[in-house]
mmCIF file of C-alpha atoms in Angstrom:
data_model
loop_
_atom_site.group_PDB
_atom_site.id
_atom_site.type_symbol
_atom_site.label_atom_id
_atom_site.label_comp_id
_atom_site.label_asym_id
_atom_site.label_seq_id
_atom_site.Cartn_x
_atom_site.Cartn_y
_atom_site.Cartn_z
ATOM 1 C CA ALA F 1 0.605 3.848 -14.293
ATOM 2 C CA HIS F 2 -2.663 5.496 -13.356
ATOM 3 C CA THR F 3 -3.912 7.860 -16.065
ATOM 4 C CA ASN F 4 -6.171 10.876 -16.142
ATOM 5 C CA LEU F 5 -8.247 9.416 -18.958
ATOM 6 C CA GLU F 6 -11.956 9.254 -18.194
ATOM 7 C CA MET F 7 -12.960 5.609 -17.961
ATOM 8 C CA THR F 8 -15.357 4.375 -20.639
ATOM 9 C CA LYS F 9 -17.973 1.645 -20.262
ATOM 10 C CA ASP F 10 -16.050 -0.698 -22.564
ATOM 11 C CA VAL F 11 -15.320 -4.236 -21.335
ATOM 12 C CA ILE F 12 -12.945 -6.730 -22.956
ATOM 13 C CA LEU F 13 -13.967 -10.389 -22.642
ATOM 14 C CA CYS F 14 -11.546 -13.142 -23.640
ATOM 15 C CA SER F 15 -12.899 -16.461 -22.383
ATOM 16 C CA GLY F 16 -13.289 -18.721 -25.394
ATOM 17 C CA LYS F 17 -16.577 -20.210 -26.524
ATOM 18 C CA GLY F 18 -19.441 -22.129 -24.928
ATOM 19 C CA ASP F 19 -22.492 -21.500 -22.747
ATOM 20 C CA GLU F 20 -20.452 -19.886 -19.980
ATOM 21 C CA ASN F 21 -18.958 -17.316 -22.351
ATOM 22 C CA THR F 22 -22.441 -16.581 -23.705
ATOM 23 C CA GLN F 23 -23.789 -16.061 -20.187
ATOM 24 C CA ILE F 24 -20.961 -13.695 -19.239
ATOM 25 C CA SER F 25 -21.491 -11.752 -22.472
ATOM 26 C CA HIS F 26 -25.196 -11.454 -21.742
ATOM 27 C CA GLU F 27 -24.580 -10.123 -18.222
ATOM 28 C CA ILE F 28 -22.048 -7.540 -19.461
ATOM 29 C CA VAL F 29 -24.470 -6.155 -22.055
ATOM 30 C CA ALA F 30 -27.472 -6.328 -19.686
ATOM 31 C CA LEU F 31 -25.657 -4.107 -17.178
ATOM 32 C CA GLY F 32 -25.112 -1.435 -19.844
ATOM 33 C CA PHE F 33 -21.471 -1.999 -20.836
ATOM 34 C CA SER F 34 -20.104 -2.031 -24.387
ATOM 35 C CA LEU F 35 -18.754 -5.546 -24.974
ATOM 36 C CA HIS F 36 -15.653 -6.418 -27.009
ATOM 37 C CA SER F 37 -15.327 -10.208 -27.144
ATOM 38 C CA PHE F 38 -12.259 -12.115 -28.362
ATOM 39 C CA GLY F 39 -11.316 -15.764 -28.658
ATOM 40 C CA LEU F 40 -7.554 -15.231 -28.636
ATOM 41 C CA VAL F 41 -5.553 -13.404 -25.992
ATOM 42 C CA GLN F 42 -3.306 -11.677 -28.538
ATOM 43 C CA ASP F 43 -6.302 -10.274 -30.420
ATOM 44 C CA ALA F 44 -7.619 -8.863 -27.133
ATOM 45 C CA ILE F 45 -4.205 -7.322 -26.362
ATOM 46 C CA ASN F 46 -4.036 -5.758 -29.832
ATOM 47 C CA PHE F 47 -7.451 -4.164 -29.327
ATOM 48 C CA LEU F 48 -6.459 -2.985 -25.844
ATOM 49 C CA ASN F 49 -3.355 -1.282 -27.203
ATOM 50 C CA THR F 50 -5.251 0.555 -29.942
ATOM 51 C CA THR F 51 -8.244 1.813 -27.936
ATOM 52 C CA PRO F 52 -8.039 4.858 -25.606
ATOM 53 C CA THR F 53 -9.069 2.943 -22.505
ATOM 54 C CA VAL F 54 -11.489 0.338 -21.161
ATOM 55 C CA CYS F 55 -12.955 -0.016 -17.671
ATOM 56 C CA ALA F 56 -12.637 -3.794 -17.234
ATOM 57 C CA VAL F 57 -11.000 -6.930 -18.620
ATOM 58 C CA ILE F 58 -12.343 -10.453 -18.057
ATOM 59 C CA THR F 59 -10.291 -13.445 -19.128
ATOM 60 C CA LYS F 60 -9.698 -17.144 -18.496
ATOM 61 C CA LEU F 61 -6.603 -18.791 -17.042
ATOM 62 C CA GLY F 62 -5.617 -20.591 -20.262
ATOM 63 C CA THR F 63 -3.550 -23.726 -20.780
ATOM 64 C CA SER F 64 -0.949 -22.749 -23.386
ATOM 65 C CA ASP F 65 1.398 -19.818 -24.013
ATOM 66 C CA LYS F 66 -0.930 -18.450 -26.696
ATOM 67 C CA ASP F 67 -4.070 -18.270 -24.541
ATOM 68 C CA LYS F 68 -2.684 -17.384 -21.121
ATOM 69 C CA GLY F 69 -5.072 -14.872 -19.638
ATOM 70 C CA ILE F 70 -2.327 -13.524 -17.366
ATOM 71 C CA LEU F 71 -0.707 -11.950 -20.456
ATOM 72 C CA LEU F 72 -3.885 -9.903 -21.026
ATOM 73 C CA ILE F 73 -4.042 -8.986 -17.319
ATOM 74 C CA LYS F 74 -0.440 -7.708 -17.410
ATOM 75 C CA ALA F 75 -1.054 -5.764 -20.627
ATOM 76 C CA ALA F 76 -4.119 -4.097 -19.084
ATOM 77 C CA LYS F 77 -2.270 -3.085 -15.914
ATOM 78 C CA GLN F 78 0.672 -1.808 -17.952
ATOM 79 C CA LYS F 79 -1.669 0.372 -19.997
ATOM 80 C CA ASN F 80 -3.675 1.712 -17.056
ATOM 81 C CA LYS F 81 -3.755 0.479 -13.458
ATOM 82 C CA ASP F 82 -7.338 1.747 -13.179
ATOM 83 C CA ILE F 83 -8.591 -1.033 -15.479
ATOM 84 C CA PHE F 84 -10.411 -3.618 -13.329
ATOM 85 C CA THR F 85 -9.061 -7.085 -14.164
ATOM 86 C CA ILE F 86 -10.990 -10.310 -13.545
ATOM 87 C CA MET F 87 -9.692 -13.869 -13.865
ATOM 88 C CA PHE F 88 -12.727 -16.116 -14.403
ATOM 89 C CA SER F 89 -11.376 -19.567 -13.643
ATOM 90 C CA TYR F 90 -12.608 -22.617 -11.734
ATOM 91 C CA THR F 91 -9.015 -23.869 -11.522
ATOM 92 C CA ALA F 92 -7.754 -20.676 -9.907
ATOM 93 C CA CYS F 93 -10.640 -20.670 -7.424
ATOM 94 C CA LYS F 94 -10.036 -24.264 -6.375
ATOM 95 C CA ASN F 95 -6.256 -23.971 -6.048
ATOM 96 C CA ALA F 96 -4.962 -21.481 -3.470
ATOM 97 C CA SER F 97 -1.485 -21.263 -5.022
ATOM 98 C CA THR F 98 -2.910 -20.476 -8.467
ATOM 99 C CA ARG F 99 -5.302 -17.944 -6.959
ATOM 100 C CA ASN F 100 -2.432 -16.263 -5.121
ATOM 101 C CA TYR F 101 -0.350 -16.210 -8.326
ATOM 102 C CA CYS F 102 -3.183 -14.442 -10.173
ATOM 103 C CA THR F 103 -3.380 -11.879 -7.381
ATOM 104 C CA GLU F 104 0.368 -11.225 -7.541
ATOM 105 C CA GLN F 105 0.149 -10.740 -11.320
ATOM 106 C CA GLY F 106 -2.387 -7.926 -10.954
ATOM 107 C CA CYS F 107 -5.839 -9.528 -10.910
ATOM 108 C CA ASN F 108 -8.333 -7.391 -9.003
ATOM 109 C CA MET F 109 -10.670 -10.361 -8.719
ATOM 110 C CA VAL F 110 -10.433 -14.148 -9.135
ATOM 111 C CA THR F 111 -13.804 -15.858 -9.474
ATOM 112 C CA ALA F 112 -15.837 -18.601 -11.095
ATOM 113 C CA CYS F 113 -19.139 -17.438 -9.623
ATOM 114 C CA MET F 114 -21.576 -15.662 -11.953
ATOM 115 C CA ASN F 115 -23.347 -13.850 -9.104
ATOM 116 C CA SER F 116 -20.026 -12.530 -7.768
ATOM 117 C CA LEU F 117 -19.083 -11.388 -11.262
ATOM 118 C CA LYS F 118 -22.402 -9.522 -11.638
ATOM 119 C CA LYS F 119 -21.972 -7.883 -8.233
ATOM 120 C CA ALA F 120 -18.501 -6.600 -9.114
ATOM 121 C CA LEU F 121 -19.553 -5.416 -12.588
ATOM 122 C CA ARG F 122 -22.520 -3.567 -11.103
ATOM 123 C CA SER F 123 -20.170 -1.701 -8.734
ATOM 124 C CA ILE F 124 -17.778 -0.924 -11.600
ATOM 125 C CA PHE F 125 -20.664 0.414 -13.692
ATOM 126 C CA ASP F 126 -21.724 2.703 -10.828
ATOM 127 C CA THR F 127 -18.125 3.890 -10.468
ATOM 128 C CA VAL F 128 -17.885 4.997 -14.104
ATOM 129 C CA SER F 129 -21.506 6.258 -14.270
ATOM 130 C CA ASP F 130 -21.968 8.299 -11.100
ATOM 131 C CA PHE F 131 -20.103 11.578 -10.766
ATOM 132 C CA GLY F 132 -19.302 12.766 -7.278
ATOM 133 C CA PRO F 133 -16.925 15.205 -5.559
ATOM 134 C CA TYR F 134 -14.374 12.734 -4.181
ATOM 135 C CA ALA F 135 -11.063 11.294 -5.394
ATOM 136 C CA CYS F 136 -9.504 8.089 -4.067
ATOM 137 C CA ALA F 137 -6.592 8.821 -1.715
ATOM 138 C CA LEU F 138 -4.683 5.808 -3.037
ATOM 139 C CA CYS F 139 -4.881 6.214 -6.826
ATOM 140 C CA LYS F 140 -6.368 9.731 -7.184
ATOM 141 C CA LYS F 141 -9.239 8.475 -9.346
ATOM 142 C CA GLY F 142 -11.820 11.263 -9.157
ATOM 143 C CA LYS F 143 -15.521 11.968 -9.697
ATOM 144 C CA LEU F 144 -16.608 9.385 -7.118
ATOM 145 C CA THR F 145 -19.653 9.516 -4.883
ATOM 146 C CA GLU F 146 -19.219 8.514 -1.248
ATOM 147 C CA ASP F 147 -20.631 5.014 -1.858
ATOM 148 C CA ALA F 148 -18.664 4.595 -5.098
ATOM 149 C CA LEU F 149 -15.504 5.563 -3.191
ATOM 150 C CA LEU F 150 -16.063 2.715 -0.716
ATOM 151 C CA ASP F 151 -16.751 0.164 -3.472
ATOM 152 C CA HIS F 152 -13.787 1.397 -5.489
ATOM 153 C CA CYS F 153 -11.415 1.106 -2.536
ATOM 154 C CA PHE F 154 -12.202 -2.523 -1.717
ATOM 155 C CA LEU F 155 -12.504 -3.664 -5.323
ATOM 156 C CA TYR F 156 -9.457 -1.949 -6.801
ATOM 157 C CA HIS F 157 -7.072 -1.780 -3.824
ATOM 158 C CA ASN F 158 -8.031 -4.854 -1.807
ATOM 159 C CA GLN F 159 -4.624 -6.531 -1.945
ATOM 160 C CA GLU F 160 -2.369 -3.466 -2.014
ATOM 161 C CA GLU F 161 -0.112 -3.158 1.021
ATOM 162 C CA THR F 162 -0.038 0.635 0.536
ATOM 163 C CA SER F 163 -3.685 0.734 1.633
ATOM 164 C CA ARG F 164 -2.502 0.033 5.201
ATOM 165 C CA GLN F 165 -0.679 3.354 5.346
ATOM 166 C CA ALA F 166 -2.117 6.552 6.790
ATOM 167 C CA GLU F 167 -3.974 8.605 4.167
ATOM 168 C CA THR F 168 -6.039 11.770 4.337
ATOM 169 C CA CYS F 169 -9.682 10.819 3.913
ATOM 170 C CA PRO F 170 -11.208 12.768 0.980
ATOM 171 C CA VAL F 171 -14.600 12.873 2.721
ATOM 172 C CA CYS F 172 -13.678 14.226 6.178
ATOM 173 C CA ASN F 173 -10.008 15.252 5.719
ATOM 174 C CA VAL F 174 -8.932 13.117 8.701
ATOM 175 C CA SER F 175 -5.649 11.203 8.508
ATOM 176 C CA ALA F 176 -6.665 7.564 8.869
ATOM 177 C CA ARG F 177 -4.838 4.212 8.960
ATOM 178 C CA PRO F 178 -5.797 1.873 7.397
ATOM 179 C CA TYR F 179 -7.644 4.257 5.115
ATOM 180 C CA PRO F 180 -10.108 1.672 3.621
ATOM 181 C CA VAL F 181 -11.174 0.528 7.107
ATOM 182 C CA HIS F 182 -11.776 4.168 8.101
ATOM 183 C CA LEU F 183 -13.995 4.632 5.037
ATOM 184 C CA PHE F 184 -16.042 1.532 5.838
ATOM 185 C CA ASN F 185 -16.531 2.368 9.534
ATOM 186 C CA THR F 186 -17.154 6.111 9.151
ATOM 187 C CA HIS F 187 -18.781 6.985 5.819
ATOM 188 C CA GLY F 188 -21.407 5.753 3.368
ATOM 189 C CA PRO F 189 -23.994 3.389 4.926
ATOM 190 C CA VAL F 190 -22.540 3.879 8.441
ATOM 191 C CA ALA F 191 -22.818 7.690 8.190
ATOM 192 C CA ARG F 192 -26.434 7.331 7.027
ATOM 193 C CA GLY F 193 -27.262 4.984 9.914
ATOM 194 C CA GLU F 194 -27.972 2.039 7.613
ATOM 195 C CA HIS F 195 -25.607 -0.216 9.572
ATOM 196 C CA LYS F 196 -23.218 0.121 12.498
ATOM 197 C CA ALA F 197 -19.444 0.424 12.431
ATOM 198 C CA GLU F 198 -17.484 -2.677 13.419
ATOM 199 C CA TRP F 199 -16.457 -1.291 16.798
ATOM 200 C CA GLN F 200 -20.091 -0.440 17.605
ATOM 201 C CA MET F 201 -21.038 -4.109 17.206
ATOM 202 C CA ASN F 202 -18.439 -5.358 19.663
ATOM 203 C CA VAL F 203 -19.204 -6.610 23.161
ATOM 204 C CA HIS F 204 -18.523 -3.711 25.571
ATOM 205 C CA LYS F 205 -15.213 -3.802 27.498
ATOM 206 C CA THR F 206 -14.309 -7.396 26.594
ATOM 207 C CA TYR F 207 -13.308 -7.562 22.931
ATOM 208 C CA THR F 208 -14.274 -11.029 21.797
ATOM 209 C CA PHE F 209 -12.923 -12.724 18.669
ATOM 210 C CA CYS F 210 -13.401 -16.144 17.137
ATOM 211 C CA LEU F 211 -11.238 -17.929 14.587
ATOM 212 C CA LEU F 212 -12.232 -21.067 12.720
ATOM 213 C CA VAL F 213 -10.090 -23.986 11.595
ATOM 214 C CA CYS F 214 -12.407 -25.422 8.931
ATOM 215 C CA ARG F 215 -11.295 -28.726 7.437
ATOM 216 C CA ARG F 216 -12.854 -30.449 4.435
ATOM 217 C CA LYS F 217 -13.292 -34.153 5.224
ATOM 218 C CA SER F 218 -12.920 -35.466 1.691
ATOM 219 C CA ASP F 219 -9.304 -34.339 1.202
ATOM 220 C CA GLY F 220 -8.203 -32.769 4.494
ATOM 221 C CA ALA F 221 -7.841 -29.279 2.964
ATOM 222 C CA PHE F 222 -8.318 -26.219 5.190
ATOM 223 C CA LEU F 223 -10.493 -23.193 4.380
ATOM 224 C CA MET F 224 -8.435 -19.981 4.300
ATOM 225 C CA VAL F 225 -9.258 -16.359 3.539
ATOM 226 C CA GLN F 226 -7.259 -13.810 1.517
ATOM 227 C CA GLU F 227 -7.420 -10.860 3.907
ATOM 228 C CA PRO F 228 -8.129 -7.334 2.592
ATOM 229 C CA VAL F 229 -5.493 -4.570 2.333
ATOM 230 C CA GLY F 230 -2.886 -7.207 1.463
ATOM 231 C CA TRP F 231 -2.596 -8.778 4.926
ATOM 232 C CA GLY F 232 -2.151 -12.271 3.474
ATOM 233 C CA TRP F 233 -3.938 -15.602 4.015
ATOM 234 C CA TRP F 234 -5.636 -16.264 7.345
ATOM 235 C CA PHE F 235 -8.330 -18.139 9.241
ATOM 236 C CA PRO F 236 -11.935 -17.115 8.666
ATOM 237 C CA GLY F 237 -13.161 -15.292 11.769
ATOM 238 C CA GLY F 238 -13.447 -11.949 13.504
ATOM 239 C CA ARG F 239 -15.244 -10.005 16.217
ATOM 240 C CA ILE F 240 -18.316 -11.373 17.956
ATOM 241 C CA ASN F 241 -21.322 -9.059 17.674
ATOM 242 C CA MET F 242 -23.673 -8.184 20.515
ATOM 243 C CA GLY F 243 -26.156 -10.966 21.167
ATOM 244 C CA GLU F 244 -24.121 -13.613 19.326
ATOM 245 C CA SER F 245 -22.684 -16.812 20.738
ATOM 246 C CA LEU F 246 -19.145 -17.770 19.731
ATOM 247 C CA GLU F 247 -20.586 -20.451 17.474
ATOM 248 C CA GLN F 248 -23.004 -18.032 15.780
ATOM 249 C CA GLY F 249 -20.222 -15.464 15.324
ATOM 250 C CA ALA F 250 -17.896 -18.016 13.718
ATOM 251 C CA ILE F 251 -20.639 -19.156 11.324
ATOM 252 C CA ARG F 252 -21.459 -15.553 10.339
ATOM 253 C CA GLU F 253 -17.831 -14.454 9.940
ATOM 254 C CA THR F 254 -16.976 -17.506 7.837
ATOM 255 C CA LYS F 255 -19.937 -16.839 5.548
ATOM 256 C CA GLU F 256 -18.977 -13.140 5.210
ATOM 257 C CA GLU F 257 -15.252 -13.714 4.643
ATOM 258 C CA ALA F 258 -15.172 -17.081 2.869
ATOM 259 C CA GLY F 259 -18.691 -17.517 1.459
ATOM 260 C CA ILE F 260 -18.992 -20.981 3.015
ATOM 261 C CA ASP F 261 -21.728 -22.314 5.308
ATOM 262 C CA VAL F 262 -20.081 -24.236 8.136
ATOM 263 C CA LYS F 263 -20.913 -26.513 11.044
ATOM 264 C CA ILE F 264 -18.950 -25.870 14.252
ATOM 265 C CA THR F 265 -17.931 -29.157 15.888
ATOM 266 C CA GLY F 266 -15.301 -28.360 18.516
ATOM 267 C CA VAL F 267 -12.921 -26.050 20.355
ATOM 268 C CA LEU F 268 -9.150 -25.952 19.866
ATOM 269 C CA LYS F 269 -8.014 -23.142 22.157
ATOM 270 C CA VAL F 270 -9.284 -20.324 24.401
ATOM 271 C CA MET F 271 -7.081 -17.262 25.043
ATOM 272 C CA TYR F 272 -7.888 -14.426 27.444
ATOM 273 C CA THR F 273 -5.688 -11.318 27.701
ATOM 274 C CA PRO F 274 -6.670 -8.686 30.316
ATOM 275 C CA THR F 275 -5.380 -5.101 30.447
ATOM 276 C CA GLU F 276 -6.070 -2.198 32.814
ATOM 277 C CA GLU F 277 -8.754 -0.785 30.503
ATOM 278 C CA ASP F 278 -10.355 -3.780 28.810
ATOM 279 C CA ALA F 279 -9.811 -7.426 27.881
ATOM 280 C CA ARG F 280 -9.433 -9.567 24.774
ATOM 281 C CA LEU F 281 -11.032 -13.008 24.515
ATOM 282 C CA ARG F 282 -9.908 -15.089 21.558
ATOM 283 C CA VAL F 283 -11.333 -18.540 20.824
ATOM 284 C CA VAL F 284 -10.179 -20.914 18.078
ATOM 285 C CA LEU F 285 -12.984 -23.227 16.962
ATOM 286 C CA PHE F 286 -12.996 -26.278 14.724
ATOM 287 C CA GLY F 287 -15.583 -27.032 12.055
ATOM 288 C CA GLU F 288 -16.358 -28.352 8.593
ATOM 289 C CA PRO F 289 -18.286 -27.162 5.537
ATOM 290 C CA VAL F 290 -21.974 -28.020 5.400
ATOM 291 C CA ASP F 291 -21.658 -28.666 1.656
ATOM 292 C CA GLU F 292 -18.212 -29.535 0.307
ATOM 293 C CA LYS F 293 -19.304 -28.571 -3.217
ATOM 294 C CA GLN F 294 -20.140 -24.983 -2.201
ATOM 295 C CA MET F 295 -17.706 -22.592 -3.911
ATOM 296 C CA PRO F 296 -15.692 -20.208 -1.696
ATOM 297 C CA LYS F 297 -16.222 -16.461 -1.977
ATOM 298 C CA SER F 298 -14.579 -14.683 -4.921
ATOM 299 C CA CYS F 299 -15.939 -11.105 -5.023
ATOM 300 C CA PRO F 300 -13.629 -8.660 -3.159
ATOM 301 C CA ASP F 301 -15.163 -6.451 -0.485
ATOM 302 C CA PHE F 302 -14.455 -5.060 2.988
ATOM 303 C CA GLU F 303 -14.449 -8.540 4.544
ATOM 304 C CA SER F 304 -11.912 -10.213 2.229
ATOM 305 C CA TYR F 305 -10.470 -10.551 -1.266
ATOM 306 C CA GLY F 306 -11.742 -14.122 -1.477
ATOM 307 C CA ALA F 307 -11.132 -17.600 -0.091
ATOM 308 C CA ALA F 308 -9.955 -21.078 -1.058
ATOM 309 C CA TYR F 309 -9.330 -24.536 0.353
ATOM 310 C CA VAL F 310 -5.632 -24.993 1.085
ATOM 311 C CA THR F 311 -3.661 -28.211 1.517
ATOM 312 C CA LEU F 312 -1.152 -28.530 4.339
ATOM 313 C CA GLU F 313 1.730 -28.259 1.872
ATOM 314 C CA GLU F 314 0.224 -25.140 0.212
ATOM 315 C CA ALA F 315 -0.223 -23.433 3.583
ATOM 316 C CA TYR F 316 3.548 -23.385 4.056
ATOM 317 C CA LYS F 317 4.088 -21.725 0.673
ATOM 318 C CA LEU F 318 1.397 -19.028 0.799
ATOM 319 C CA PRO F 319 2.028 -15.526 2.196
ATOM 320 C CA LEU F 320 0.284 -15.890 5.553
ATOM 321 C CA ARG F 321 -0.790 -13.009 7.782
ATOM 322 C CA SER F 322 1.234 -14.832 10.455
ATOM 323 C CA ARG F 323 2.348 -18.435 10.993
ATOM 324 C CA GLU F 324 -0.369 -19.058 13.604
ATOM 325 C CA PRO F 325 -2.554 -21.254 11.340
ATOM 326 C CA LEU F 326 0.315 -23.737 11.166
ATOM 327 C CA LEU F 327 0.008 -24.260 14.935
ATOM 328 C CA TYR F 328 -3.348 -25.893 14.301
ATOM 329 C CA TYR F 329 -2.790 -27.440 10.893
ATOM 330 C CA GLN F 330 0.570 -28.929 11.859
ATOM 331 C CA TYR F 331 3.214 -28.014 14.432
ATOM 332 C CA PRO F 332 6.354 -26.512 12.812
ATOM 333 C CA TYR F 333 9.717 -27.748 14.103
ATOM 334 C CA ASN F 334 10.439 -24.501 15.983
ATOM 335 C CA MET F 335 7.931 -21.662 16.142
ATOM 336 C CA LYS F 336 10.607 -19.268 17.455
ATOM 337 C CA SER F 337 13.045 -19.980 14.639
ATOM 338 C CA LYS F 338 13.328 -17.328 11.909
ATOM 339 C CA GLN F 339 14.408 -19.973 9.405
ATOM 340 C CA GLN F 340 12.156 -21.304 6.670
ATOM 341 C CA TYR F 341 9.516 -23.705 7.989
ATOM 342 C CA HIS F 342 9.517 -27.228 6.631
ATOM 343 C CA VAL F 343 6.611 -29.494 5.850
ATOM 344 C CA ASP F 344 6.633 -32.672 7.908
ATOM 345 C CA THR F 345 4.010 -34.903 6.346
ATOM 346 C CA LYS F 346 4.406 -37.784 8.832
ATOM 347 C CA THR F 347 4.954 -36.357 12.309
ATOM 348 C CA LYS F 348 4.171 -33.420 14.586
ATOM 349 C CA ARG F 349 0.720 -32.792 13.123
ATOM 350 C CA TYR F 350 -2.167 -31.417 15.164
ATOM 351 C CA VAL F 351 -5.568 -31.278 13.466
ATOM 352 C CA ALA F 352 -4.201 -33.293 10.565
ATOM 353 C CA ASP F 353 -3.319 -36.136 12.971
ATOM 354 C CA GLY F 354 -6.446 -35.982 15.085
ATOM 355 C CA LYS F 355 -4.985 -34.299 18.188
ATOM 356 C CA PRO F 356 -7.447 -33.202 20.920
ATOM 357 C CA ILE F 357 -10.459 -31.174 19.760
ATOM 358 C CA HIS F 358 -12.587 -30.240 22.757
ATOM 359 C CA PRO F 359 -16.399 -30.423 22.667
ATOM 360 C CA LEU F 360 -18.476 -27.280 22.197
ATOM 361 C CA SER F 361 -20.052 -27.918 25.585
ATOM 362 C CA ILE F 362 -17.013 -26.389 27.332
ATOM 363 C CA LEU F 363 -18.292 -23.014 26.063
ATOM 364 C CA GLY F 364 -21.579 -23.316 27.914
ATOM 365 C CA LYS F 365 -23.532 -20.247 29.099
ATOM 366 C CA GLU F 366 -24.068 -19.256 32.731
#
């Protein structure tokens, strides 16, 4: 449960030995935290249970029952849900199913990127250092500044389905749904004029969106994003900003949501839905990563919780935002059926079997 204990600047690190562990330790201390480092998971749990509270736990995935980092994650969340938990694992970042499992077990962040780790730790430090007048509407954590409230919301509650519900904003007292999206588009940098709200960046009257089916050539895996506020796994993509082409928008959105630089190579589908007041243009593009060795994003924020490359078989097992990606990865037997979808590895594929991908030239300007 959430507690009323004031968070300290203590961080538990349980990631074994080696240069990587030394580097993480150095970054923790350099940011101003008090470090408590352990080689064994059980020793870290024993310390956790005997100390009043800590602000963060960083651990590895582990390979045996004795060093499973998930045990430390669970112990931290059982003690206090306000403890920020990080799984630092290359395996979890490369495997979508493992990444999703870590999320379900209570990890606030799954990463193997040192820069992403530093970014998150810096936000956590600000959260426990700055004292403001606001309390989070989701967990009631108090003494937050307006900016710390935004960071807190997308770091700590990124995958919670409850964040989609209507909540009273602690800054303006307006009932908003989803509450985190309201915070991002109304307060902090937007309120100060440092950047525009999402809706202000949209093309007037025609709401234009792009989605990207990004396939890695070496193994045929597809790039997917873990959507914020617990929406599930989805294509990279989003609204097109003023002055952007569809191609430029897809490249930008994929970088923001998935952390991957991509090359757009084709068009899969164009959908246009008019109404009496406006219209919605939705284009599904096809592309590939510029560098297959580039690691997907792993630091949670407004754009996403993170990303991973997903095999066709994994895509059927992950909690998807909807089944639409499967239309492009591989046709299911019956899209209207409410029964469990099956993986057909030999027939009825689309992208995976080289079905028509139209050239970018069909999106030419006037």
